[in-house]
Short mmCIF file of C-alpha atoms in Angstrom, two decimals:
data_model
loop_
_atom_site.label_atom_id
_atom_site.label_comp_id
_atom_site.label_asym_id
_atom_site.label_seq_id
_atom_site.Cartn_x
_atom_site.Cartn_y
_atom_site.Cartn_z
CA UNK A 1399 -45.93 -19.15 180.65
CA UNK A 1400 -45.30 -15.52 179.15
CA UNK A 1401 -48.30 -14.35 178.22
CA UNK A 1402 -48.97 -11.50 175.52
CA UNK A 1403 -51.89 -9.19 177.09
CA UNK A 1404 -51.56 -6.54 173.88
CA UNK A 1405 -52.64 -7.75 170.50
CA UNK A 1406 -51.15 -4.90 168.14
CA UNK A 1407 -49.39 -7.46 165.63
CA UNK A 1408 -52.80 -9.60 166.20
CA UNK A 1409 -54.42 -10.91 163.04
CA UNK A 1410 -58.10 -10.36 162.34
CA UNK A 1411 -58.52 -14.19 162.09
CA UNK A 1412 -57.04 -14.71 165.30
CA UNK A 1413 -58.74 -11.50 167.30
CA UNK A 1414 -62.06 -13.05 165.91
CA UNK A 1415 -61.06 -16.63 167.08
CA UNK A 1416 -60.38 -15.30 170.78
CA UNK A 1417 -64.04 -13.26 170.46
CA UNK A 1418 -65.53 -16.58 169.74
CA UNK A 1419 -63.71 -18.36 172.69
CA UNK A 1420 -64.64 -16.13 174.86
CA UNK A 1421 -68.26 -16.84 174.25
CA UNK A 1422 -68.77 -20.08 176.59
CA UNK A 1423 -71.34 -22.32 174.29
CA UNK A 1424 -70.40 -25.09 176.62
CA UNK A 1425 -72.83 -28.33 175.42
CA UNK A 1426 -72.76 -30.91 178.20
CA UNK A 1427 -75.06 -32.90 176.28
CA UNK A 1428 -78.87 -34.16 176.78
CA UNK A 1429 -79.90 -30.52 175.91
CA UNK A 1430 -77.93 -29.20 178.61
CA UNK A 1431 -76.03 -26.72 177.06
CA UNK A 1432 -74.76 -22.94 177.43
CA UNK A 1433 -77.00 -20.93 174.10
CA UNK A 1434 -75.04 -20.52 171.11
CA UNK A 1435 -77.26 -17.79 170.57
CA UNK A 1436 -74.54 -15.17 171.35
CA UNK A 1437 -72.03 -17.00 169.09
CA UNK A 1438 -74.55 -16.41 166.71
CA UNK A 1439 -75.26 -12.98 167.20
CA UNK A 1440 -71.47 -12.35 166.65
CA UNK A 1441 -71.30 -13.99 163.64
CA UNK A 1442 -74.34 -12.36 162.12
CA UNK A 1443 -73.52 -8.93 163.22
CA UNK A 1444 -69.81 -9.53 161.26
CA UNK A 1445 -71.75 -10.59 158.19
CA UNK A 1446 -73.94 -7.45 158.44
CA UNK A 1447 -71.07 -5.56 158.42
CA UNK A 1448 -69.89 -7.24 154.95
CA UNK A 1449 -73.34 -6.42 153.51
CA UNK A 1450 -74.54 -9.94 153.64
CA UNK A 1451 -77.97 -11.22 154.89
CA UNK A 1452 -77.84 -13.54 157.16
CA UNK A 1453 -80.56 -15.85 159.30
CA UNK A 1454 -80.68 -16.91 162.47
CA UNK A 1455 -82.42 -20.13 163.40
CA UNK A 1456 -82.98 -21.27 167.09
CA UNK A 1457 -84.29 -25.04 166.91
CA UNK A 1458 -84.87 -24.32 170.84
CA UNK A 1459 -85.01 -20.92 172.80
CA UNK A 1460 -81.02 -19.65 172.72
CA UNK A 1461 -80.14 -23.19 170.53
CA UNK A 1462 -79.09 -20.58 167.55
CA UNK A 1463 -77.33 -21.82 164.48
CA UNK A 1464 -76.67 -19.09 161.47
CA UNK A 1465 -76.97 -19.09 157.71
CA UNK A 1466 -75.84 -16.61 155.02
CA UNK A 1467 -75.60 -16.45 151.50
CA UNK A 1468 -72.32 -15.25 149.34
CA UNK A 1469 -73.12 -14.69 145.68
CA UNK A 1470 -70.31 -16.23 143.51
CA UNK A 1471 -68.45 -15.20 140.41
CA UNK A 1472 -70.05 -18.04 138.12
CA UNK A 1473 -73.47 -18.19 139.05
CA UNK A 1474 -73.89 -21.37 136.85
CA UNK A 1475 -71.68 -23.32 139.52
CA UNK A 1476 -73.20 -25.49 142.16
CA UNK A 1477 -72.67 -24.00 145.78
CA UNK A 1478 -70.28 -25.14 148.21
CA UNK A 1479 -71.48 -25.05 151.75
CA UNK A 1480 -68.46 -23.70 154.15
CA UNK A 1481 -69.87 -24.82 157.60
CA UNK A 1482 -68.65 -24.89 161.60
CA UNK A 1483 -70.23 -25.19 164.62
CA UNK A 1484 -70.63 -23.02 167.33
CA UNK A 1485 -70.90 -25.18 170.61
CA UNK A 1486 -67.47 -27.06 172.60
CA UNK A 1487 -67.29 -29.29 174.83
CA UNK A 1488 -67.30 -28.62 178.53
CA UNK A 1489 -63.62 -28.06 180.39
CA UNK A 1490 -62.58 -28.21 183.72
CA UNK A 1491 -60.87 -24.95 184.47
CA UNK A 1492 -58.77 -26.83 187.68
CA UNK A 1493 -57.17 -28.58 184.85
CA UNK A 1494 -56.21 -26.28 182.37
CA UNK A 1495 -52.91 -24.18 182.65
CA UNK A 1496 -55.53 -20.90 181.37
CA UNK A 1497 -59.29 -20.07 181.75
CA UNK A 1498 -60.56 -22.10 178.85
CA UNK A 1499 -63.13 -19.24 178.02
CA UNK A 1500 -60.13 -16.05 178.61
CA UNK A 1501 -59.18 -16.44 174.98
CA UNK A 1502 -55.35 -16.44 175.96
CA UNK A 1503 -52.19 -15.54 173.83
CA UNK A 1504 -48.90 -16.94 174.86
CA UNK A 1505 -46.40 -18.36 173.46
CA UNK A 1506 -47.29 -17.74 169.78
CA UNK A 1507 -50.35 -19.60 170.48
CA UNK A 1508 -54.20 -18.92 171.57
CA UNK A 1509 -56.10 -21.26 173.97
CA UNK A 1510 -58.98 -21.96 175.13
CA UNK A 1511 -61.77 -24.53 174.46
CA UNK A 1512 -62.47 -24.08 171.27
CA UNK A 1513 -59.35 -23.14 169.73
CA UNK A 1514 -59.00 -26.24 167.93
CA UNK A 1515 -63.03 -27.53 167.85
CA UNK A 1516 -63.73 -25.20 166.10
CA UNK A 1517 -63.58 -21.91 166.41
CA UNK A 1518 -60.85 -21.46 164.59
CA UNK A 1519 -61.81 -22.12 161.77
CA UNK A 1520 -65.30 -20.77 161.79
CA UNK A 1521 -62.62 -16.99 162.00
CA UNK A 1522 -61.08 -18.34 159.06
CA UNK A 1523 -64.27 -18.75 157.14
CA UNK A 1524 -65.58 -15.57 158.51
CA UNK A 1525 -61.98 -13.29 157.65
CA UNK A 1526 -61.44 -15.67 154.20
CA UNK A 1527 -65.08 -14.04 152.86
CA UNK A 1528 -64.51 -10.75 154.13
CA UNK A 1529 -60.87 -10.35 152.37
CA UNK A 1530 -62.53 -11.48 149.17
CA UNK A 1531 -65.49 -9.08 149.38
CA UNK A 1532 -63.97 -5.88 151.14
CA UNK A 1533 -61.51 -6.19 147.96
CA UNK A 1534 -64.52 -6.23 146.03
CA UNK A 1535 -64.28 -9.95 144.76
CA UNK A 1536 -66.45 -12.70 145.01
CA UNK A 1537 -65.84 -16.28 145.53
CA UNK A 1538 -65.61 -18.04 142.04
CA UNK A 1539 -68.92 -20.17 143.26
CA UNK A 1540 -71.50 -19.60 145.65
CA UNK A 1541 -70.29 -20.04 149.29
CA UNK A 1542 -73.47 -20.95 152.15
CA UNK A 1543 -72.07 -20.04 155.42
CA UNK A 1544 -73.17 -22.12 157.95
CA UNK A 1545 -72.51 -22.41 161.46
CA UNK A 1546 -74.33 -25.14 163.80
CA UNK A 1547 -75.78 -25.40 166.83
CA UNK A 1548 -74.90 -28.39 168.75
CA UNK A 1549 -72.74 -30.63 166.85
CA UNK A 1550 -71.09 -31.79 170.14
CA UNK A 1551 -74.11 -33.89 170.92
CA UNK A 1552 -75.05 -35.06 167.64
CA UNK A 1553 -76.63 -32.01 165.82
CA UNK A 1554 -80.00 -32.87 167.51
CA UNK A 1555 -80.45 -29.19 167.42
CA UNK A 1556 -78.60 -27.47 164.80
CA UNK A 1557 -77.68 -29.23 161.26
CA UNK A 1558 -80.02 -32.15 161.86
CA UNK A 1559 -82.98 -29.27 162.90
CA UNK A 1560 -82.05 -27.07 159.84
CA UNK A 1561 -81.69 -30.59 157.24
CA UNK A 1562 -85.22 -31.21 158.28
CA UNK A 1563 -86.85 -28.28 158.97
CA UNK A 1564 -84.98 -25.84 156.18
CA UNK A 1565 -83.51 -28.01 153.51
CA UNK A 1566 -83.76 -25.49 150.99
CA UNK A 1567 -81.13 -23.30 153.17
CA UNK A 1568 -78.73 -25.94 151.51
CA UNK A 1569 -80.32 -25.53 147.71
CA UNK A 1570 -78.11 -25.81 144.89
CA UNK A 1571 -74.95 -27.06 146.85
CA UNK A 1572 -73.18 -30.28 145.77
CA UNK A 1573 -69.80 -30.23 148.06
CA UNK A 1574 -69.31 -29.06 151.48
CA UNK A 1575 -66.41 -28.53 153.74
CA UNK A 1576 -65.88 -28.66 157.73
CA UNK A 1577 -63.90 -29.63 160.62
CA UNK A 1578 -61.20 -32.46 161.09
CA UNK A 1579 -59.33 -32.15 158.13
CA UNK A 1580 -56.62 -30.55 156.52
CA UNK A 1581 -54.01 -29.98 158.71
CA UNK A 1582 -50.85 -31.13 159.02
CA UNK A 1583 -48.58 -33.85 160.13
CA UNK A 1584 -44.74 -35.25 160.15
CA UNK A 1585 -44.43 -38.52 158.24
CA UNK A 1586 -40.94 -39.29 158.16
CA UNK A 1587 -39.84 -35.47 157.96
CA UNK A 1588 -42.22 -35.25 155.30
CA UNK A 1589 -45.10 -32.64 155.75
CA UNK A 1590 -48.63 -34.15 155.19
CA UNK A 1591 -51.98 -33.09 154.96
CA UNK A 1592 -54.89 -35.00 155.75
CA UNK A 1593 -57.97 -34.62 154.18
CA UNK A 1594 -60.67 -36.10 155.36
CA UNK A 1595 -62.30 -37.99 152.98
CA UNK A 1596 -64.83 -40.38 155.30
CA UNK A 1597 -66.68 -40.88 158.95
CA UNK A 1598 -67.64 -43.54 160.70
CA UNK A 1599 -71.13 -44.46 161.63
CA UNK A 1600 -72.06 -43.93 165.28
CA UNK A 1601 -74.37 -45.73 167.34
CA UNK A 1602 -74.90 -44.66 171.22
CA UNK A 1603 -76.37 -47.27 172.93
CA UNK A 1604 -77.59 -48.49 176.52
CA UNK A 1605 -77.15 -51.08 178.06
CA UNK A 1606 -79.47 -52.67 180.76
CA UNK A 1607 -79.18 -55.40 182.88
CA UNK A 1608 -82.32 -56.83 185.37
CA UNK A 1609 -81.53 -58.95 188.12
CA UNK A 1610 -83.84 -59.55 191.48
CA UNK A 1611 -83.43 -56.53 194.55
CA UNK A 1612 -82.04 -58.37 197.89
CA UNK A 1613 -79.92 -57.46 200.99
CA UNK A 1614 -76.14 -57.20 199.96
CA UNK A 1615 -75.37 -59.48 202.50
CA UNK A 1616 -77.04 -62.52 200.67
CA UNK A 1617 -75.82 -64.99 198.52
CA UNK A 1618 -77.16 -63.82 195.39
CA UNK A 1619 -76.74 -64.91 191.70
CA UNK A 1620 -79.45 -63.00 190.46
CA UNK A 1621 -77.26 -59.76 190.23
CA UNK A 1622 -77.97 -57.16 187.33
CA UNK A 1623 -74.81 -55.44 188.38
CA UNK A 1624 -72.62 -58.88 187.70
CA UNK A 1625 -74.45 -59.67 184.65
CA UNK A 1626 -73.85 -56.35 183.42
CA UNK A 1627 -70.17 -56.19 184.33
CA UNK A 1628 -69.64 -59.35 182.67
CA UNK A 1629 -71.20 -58.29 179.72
CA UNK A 1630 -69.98 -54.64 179.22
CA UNK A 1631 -66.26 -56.34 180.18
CA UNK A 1632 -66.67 -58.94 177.02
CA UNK A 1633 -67.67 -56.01 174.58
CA UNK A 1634 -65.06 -53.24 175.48
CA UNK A 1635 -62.08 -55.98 175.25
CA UNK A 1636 -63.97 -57.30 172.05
CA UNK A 1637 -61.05 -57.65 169.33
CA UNK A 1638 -62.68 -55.72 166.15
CA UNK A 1639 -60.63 -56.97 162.92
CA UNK A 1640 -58.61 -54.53 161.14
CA UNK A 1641 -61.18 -54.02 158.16
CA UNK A 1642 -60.13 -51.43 155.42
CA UNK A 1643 -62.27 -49.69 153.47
CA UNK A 1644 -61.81 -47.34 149.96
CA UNK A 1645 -60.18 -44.26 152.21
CA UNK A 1646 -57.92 -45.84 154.59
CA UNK A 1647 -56.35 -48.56 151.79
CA UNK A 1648 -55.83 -45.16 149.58
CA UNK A 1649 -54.49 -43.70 152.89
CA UNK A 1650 -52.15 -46.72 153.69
CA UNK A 1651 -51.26 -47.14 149.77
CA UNK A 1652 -50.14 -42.74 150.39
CA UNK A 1653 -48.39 -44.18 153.29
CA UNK A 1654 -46.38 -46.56 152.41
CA UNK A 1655 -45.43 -44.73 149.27
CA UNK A 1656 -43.78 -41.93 151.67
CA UNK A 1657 -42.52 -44.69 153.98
CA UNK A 1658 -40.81 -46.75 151.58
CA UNK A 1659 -42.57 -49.54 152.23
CA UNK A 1660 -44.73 -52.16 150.70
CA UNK A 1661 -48.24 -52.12 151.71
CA UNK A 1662 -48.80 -55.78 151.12
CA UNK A 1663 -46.08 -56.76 153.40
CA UNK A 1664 -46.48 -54.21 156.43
CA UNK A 1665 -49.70 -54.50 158.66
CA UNK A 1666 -51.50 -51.21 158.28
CA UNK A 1667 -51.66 -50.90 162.10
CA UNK A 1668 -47.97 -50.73 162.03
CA UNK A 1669 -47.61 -48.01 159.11
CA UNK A 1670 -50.28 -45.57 160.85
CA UNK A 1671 -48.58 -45.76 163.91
CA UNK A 1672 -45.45 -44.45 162.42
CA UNK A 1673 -47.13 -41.19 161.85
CA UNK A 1674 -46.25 -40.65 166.02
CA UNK A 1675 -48.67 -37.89 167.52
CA UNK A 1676 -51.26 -38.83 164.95
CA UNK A 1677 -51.24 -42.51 164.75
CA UNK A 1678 -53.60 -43.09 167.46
CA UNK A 1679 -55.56 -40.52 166.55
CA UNK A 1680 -56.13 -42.41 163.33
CA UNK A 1681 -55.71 -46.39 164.06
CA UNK A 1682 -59.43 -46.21 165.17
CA UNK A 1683 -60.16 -45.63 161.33
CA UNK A 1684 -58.92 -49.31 160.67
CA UNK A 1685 -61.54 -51.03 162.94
CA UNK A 1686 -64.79 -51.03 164.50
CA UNK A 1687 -65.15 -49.62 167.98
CA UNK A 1688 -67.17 -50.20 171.23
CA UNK A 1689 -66.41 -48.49 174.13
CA UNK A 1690 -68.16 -48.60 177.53
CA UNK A 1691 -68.04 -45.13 178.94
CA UNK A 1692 -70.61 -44.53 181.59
CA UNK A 1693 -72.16 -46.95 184.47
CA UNK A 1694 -75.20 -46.15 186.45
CA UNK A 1695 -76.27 -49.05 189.12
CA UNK A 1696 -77.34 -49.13 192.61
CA UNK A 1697 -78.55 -46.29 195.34
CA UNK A 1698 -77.12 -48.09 199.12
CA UNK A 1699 -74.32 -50.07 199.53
CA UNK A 1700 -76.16 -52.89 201.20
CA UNK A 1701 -78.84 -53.04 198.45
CA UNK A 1702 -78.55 -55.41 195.59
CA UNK A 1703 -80.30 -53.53 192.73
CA UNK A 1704 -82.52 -54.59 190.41
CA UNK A 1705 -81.19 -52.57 187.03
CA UNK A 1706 -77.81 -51.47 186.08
CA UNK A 1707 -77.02 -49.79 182.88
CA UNK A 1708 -74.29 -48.42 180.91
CA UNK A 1709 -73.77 -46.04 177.67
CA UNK A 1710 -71.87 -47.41 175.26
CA UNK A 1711 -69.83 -45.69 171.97
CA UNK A 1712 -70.07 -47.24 168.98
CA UNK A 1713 -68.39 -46.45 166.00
CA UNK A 1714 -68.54 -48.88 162.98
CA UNK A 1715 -66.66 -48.18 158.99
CA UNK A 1716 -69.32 -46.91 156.76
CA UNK A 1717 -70.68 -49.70 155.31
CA UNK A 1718 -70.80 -51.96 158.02
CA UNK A 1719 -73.07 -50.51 161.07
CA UNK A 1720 -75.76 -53.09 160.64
CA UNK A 1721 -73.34 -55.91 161.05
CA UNK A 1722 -71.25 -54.53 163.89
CA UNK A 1723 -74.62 -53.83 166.06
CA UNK A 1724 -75.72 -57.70 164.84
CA UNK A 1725 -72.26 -58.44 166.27
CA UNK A 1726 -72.44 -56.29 169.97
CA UNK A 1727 -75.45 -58.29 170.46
CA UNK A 1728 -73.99 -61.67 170.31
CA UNK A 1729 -71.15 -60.46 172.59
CA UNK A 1730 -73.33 -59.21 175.37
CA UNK A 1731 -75.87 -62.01 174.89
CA UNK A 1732 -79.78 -62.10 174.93
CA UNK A 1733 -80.26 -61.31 179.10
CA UNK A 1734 -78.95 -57.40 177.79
CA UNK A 1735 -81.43 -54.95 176.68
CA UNK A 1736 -80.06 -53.06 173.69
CA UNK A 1737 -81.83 -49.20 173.74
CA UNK A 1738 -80.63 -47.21 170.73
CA UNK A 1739 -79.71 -43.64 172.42
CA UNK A 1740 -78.64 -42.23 168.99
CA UNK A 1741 -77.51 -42.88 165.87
CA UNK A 1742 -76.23 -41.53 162.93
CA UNK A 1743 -74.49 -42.83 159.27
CA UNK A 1744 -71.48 -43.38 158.27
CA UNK A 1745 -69.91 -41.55 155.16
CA UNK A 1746 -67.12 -41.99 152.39
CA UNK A 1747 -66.85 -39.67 149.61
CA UNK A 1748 -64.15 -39.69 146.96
CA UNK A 1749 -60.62 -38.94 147.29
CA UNK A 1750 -60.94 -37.25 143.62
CA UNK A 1751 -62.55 -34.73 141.54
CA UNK A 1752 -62.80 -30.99 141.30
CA UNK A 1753 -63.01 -30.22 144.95
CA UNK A 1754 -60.08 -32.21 146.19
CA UNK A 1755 -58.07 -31.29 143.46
CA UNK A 1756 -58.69 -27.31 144.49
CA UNK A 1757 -58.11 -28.48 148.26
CA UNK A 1758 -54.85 -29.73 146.97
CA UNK A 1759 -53.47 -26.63 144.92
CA UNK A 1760 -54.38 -24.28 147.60
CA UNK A 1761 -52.51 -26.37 149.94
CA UNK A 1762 -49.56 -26.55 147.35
CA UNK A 1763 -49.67 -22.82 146.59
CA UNK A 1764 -49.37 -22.15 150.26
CA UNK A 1765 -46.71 -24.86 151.27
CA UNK A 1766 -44.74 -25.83 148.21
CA UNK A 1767 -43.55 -29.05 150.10
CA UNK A 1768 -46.90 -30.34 150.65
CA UNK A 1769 -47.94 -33.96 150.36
CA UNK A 1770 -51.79 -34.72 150.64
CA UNK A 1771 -53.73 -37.82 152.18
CA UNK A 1772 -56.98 -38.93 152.86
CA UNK A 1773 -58.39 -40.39 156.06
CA UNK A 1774 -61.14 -41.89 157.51
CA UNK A 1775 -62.22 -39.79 160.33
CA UNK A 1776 -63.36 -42.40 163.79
CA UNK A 1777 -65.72 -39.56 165.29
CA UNK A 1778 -68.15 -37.81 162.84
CA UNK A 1779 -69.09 -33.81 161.97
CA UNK A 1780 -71.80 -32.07 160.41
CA UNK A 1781 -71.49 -33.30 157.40
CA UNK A 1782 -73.83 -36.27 157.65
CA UNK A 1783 -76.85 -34.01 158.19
CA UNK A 1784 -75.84 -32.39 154.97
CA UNK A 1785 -75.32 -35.91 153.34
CA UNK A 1786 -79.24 -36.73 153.75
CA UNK A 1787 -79.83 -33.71 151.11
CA UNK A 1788 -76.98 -35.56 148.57
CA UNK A 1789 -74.53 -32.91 149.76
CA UNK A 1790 -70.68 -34.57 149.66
CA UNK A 1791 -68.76 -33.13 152.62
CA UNK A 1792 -64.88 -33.18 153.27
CA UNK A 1793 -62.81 -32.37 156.55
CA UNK A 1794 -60.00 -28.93 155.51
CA UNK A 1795 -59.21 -26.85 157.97
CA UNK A 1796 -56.14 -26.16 156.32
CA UNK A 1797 -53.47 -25.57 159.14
CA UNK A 1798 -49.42 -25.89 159.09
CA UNK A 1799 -48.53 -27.20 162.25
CA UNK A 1800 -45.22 -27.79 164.21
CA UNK A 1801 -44.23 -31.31 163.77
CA UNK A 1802 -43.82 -31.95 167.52
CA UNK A 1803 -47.05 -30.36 168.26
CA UNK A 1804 -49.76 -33.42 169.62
CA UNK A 1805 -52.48 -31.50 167.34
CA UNK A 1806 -55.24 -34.72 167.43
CA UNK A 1807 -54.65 -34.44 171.50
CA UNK A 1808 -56.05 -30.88 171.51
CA UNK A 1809 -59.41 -32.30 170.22
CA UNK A 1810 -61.40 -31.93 173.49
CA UNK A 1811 -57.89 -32.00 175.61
CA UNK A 1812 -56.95 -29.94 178.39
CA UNK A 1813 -54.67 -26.42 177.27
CA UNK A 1814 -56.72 -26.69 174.04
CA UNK A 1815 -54.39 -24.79 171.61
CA UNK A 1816 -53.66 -23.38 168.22
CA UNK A 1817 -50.59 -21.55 166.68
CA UNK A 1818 -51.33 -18.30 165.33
CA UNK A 1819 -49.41 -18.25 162.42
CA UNK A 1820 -51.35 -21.37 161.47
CA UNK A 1821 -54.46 -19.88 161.47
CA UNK A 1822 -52.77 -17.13 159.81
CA UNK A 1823 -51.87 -20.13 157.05
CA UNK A 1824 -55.40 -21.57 157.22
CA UNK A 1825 -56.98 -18.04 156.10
CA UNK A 1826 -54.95 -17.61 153.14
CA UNK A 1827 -55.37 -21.34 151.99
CA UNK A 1828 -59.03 -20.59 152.04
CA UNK A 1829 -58.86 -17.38 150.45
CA UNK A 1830 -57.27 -19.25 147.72
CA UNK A 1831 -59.57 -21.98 147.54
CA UNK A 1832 -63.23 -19.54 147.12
CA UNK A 1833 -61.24 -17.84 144.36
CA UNK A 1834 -60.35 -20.79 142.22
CA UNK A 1835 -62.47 -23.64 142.96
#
């Protein structure tokens, strides 16, 4: 790998990007977590510098998530919130072909964790507001910068903490726009941009098994750890239905328009997978999840314990998380305890209206050739804290990609990567869009 160690021809989006990486905000999870606090600092020492006032709020001692204010041209327009987060999530540098916190350039690319989720495009909302304002424009709306604290775990301690504890940080905003959105992908040789229009609801959940403690070298049938085997084995091979809801049918309709095909007589599996690199990444949006990922059982090897347990990820279509929890507790049976670790909703906003419609000219404006879809997203951002305070939040981080480049893969991957001119792309795009929408 060549790598580029001066950075004359460097952007400011992507020098700011590599300051960010270089900041390890590491969140293992449980609370265990390297401080976003001097993320956060960084952040509100660059909007200081623009003349802008922002706040920092720890939810915990170094847990540090920041808010700030633009005023907009048209103060009679509701606000749109422009939010990232601050945290990643842990990598392993034995696997990575870089330090994941060096904030490398090579081959037209920077890595490191973070690159992709999301510090990327927290330096494109960060270099879109300065451009406007060091010109001496505004945004044609009010923008609220936002940038969270722990959204790798669930936002325990950043959007959740500030939804709660500060909603009127969030005051006169109707729309809001994150992560997982907006970038592109090759659909037949045709460039598209997904939007994300949708999340799915997520349930963590535990499972635990009792059983009776005896010497391993009994015959025993009171076994927590078989009882929980069996019953974690008959929920992660559990068939979920392909179930479509308003986003993915528009999706698969967009499709199958591209495709040539008729969506009534090809299974939507089969047309999503035909978008290659990105197909897996979004066949989870057509059906429910549950994934065992964790066991924990046993302390000596000739000791039949009394408990096992496992963590389980659940991810259920927006309307439908009370029925697919109904339905994990038929399939493991009543001798499972079922203990709620955490949950959160499910979302689906429209694929329409004033927002999506600037999303889509800015996108236009910057790549003529642009087509533009919506998806269902199978994890889930920020943007359901904000949804609790009526707040309607879409996935654009507006980035033109190389069409053999496995961009969903880099989400929490090893040699986590982004290509500078596409962030170069994604700060103009959102230049664009606080001017006109």
């Amino acid at each position: 790998m060549s790598s580029e160690t001066t950075d004359p021809q460097l952007s400011e989006t992507a020098r700011v990007a590599r300051d960010l990486i270089r900041i390890d905000t590491t969140n293992r999870g449980g609370g265990d977590a390297e401080p976003e606090l001097p993320a956060a600092e960084y952040v509100a020492t660059y909007l200081r510098d623009l003349g802008l006032e922002p706040q920092i709020f720890e939810s915990l001692p170094g847990r540090a998530s920041v808010v700030a204010r633009v005023p907009g041209a048209e103060p009679g327009l509701p606000a749109l919130v422009l939010h990232g987060h601050l945290d990643v999530v842990p990598a392993d540098p034995a696997g990575w072909s870089v330090d994941p916190f060096a904030g490398v350039i090579a081959e037209g690319m920077l890595w490191g964790r973070g690159a992709v989720d999301m510090k990327d495009m927290d330096a494109m909302m960060l270099t879109a507001v300065a451009e406007l304002l060091r010109s001496g424009e505004r945004p044609r709306r009010e923008v609220i910068l936002a940038f969270f604290a722990d959204e790798e775990n669930g936002g325990v301690y950043g959007s959740h903490h500030l939804v709660e504890h500060h909603p009127e940080l969030f005051s006169g905003a109707e729309t809001a726009i994150s992560e997982v959105g907006g970038y592109s992908i090759d659909v037949a040789g045709t460039r598209a941009y997904l939007i994300q229009t949708g999340e799915k609801a997520l349930d963590w959940i535990r499972l635990r098994a009792r059983g009776t403690a005896a010497h391993g070298s009994r015959v025993w049938h009171d076994n927590a750890v078989t009882r929980l085997a069996e019953a974690i084995a008959a929920l992660g091979r559990h068939e979920w239905p392909v179930t479509l809801c308003d986003t993915t049918r528009d999706l698969i309709d967009h499709l199958a328009a591209i495709l040539g095909e008729d969506p009534h007589e090809v299974a939507p599996d089969e047309l999503v997978l035909r978008l290659g690199k990105g197909g897996g990444f979004i066949q989870a949006s057509l059906r429910n999840t549950s994934n065992p990922t964790v066991l924990t059982a046993g302390y000596k090897h000739n000791v039949i314990p009394d408990t096992a347990e496992a963590l389980v990820d659940v991810r259920s279509l927006p309307s439908e998380q009370g029925d697919v929890l109904a339905q994990v507790e038929r399939i493991v049976g009543p001798d499972i305890e079922i203990e709620t670790v955490h949950t959160d909703i499910g979302l689906e906003v429209p694929f329409a209206g004033e927002l999506v419609d600037a999303m889509t000219e800015s996108l236009r404006r910057a790549d003529p050739d642009a087509r533009v879809l919506p998806y269902l997203l199978s994890g889930g951002t920020d943007n359901k804290a904000l949804s609790r305070l009526g707040i309607a939040g879409y996935g654009f981080v507006p980035l033109r990609l190389p069409a053999d480049l496995d961009f969903p893969g880099m989400f929490h991957g090893v040699d986590e990567r982004v290509p500078l001119d596409a962030l170069d792309f994604g700060h103009r795009v959102l230049v664009d869009l606080l001017r006109t929408y």
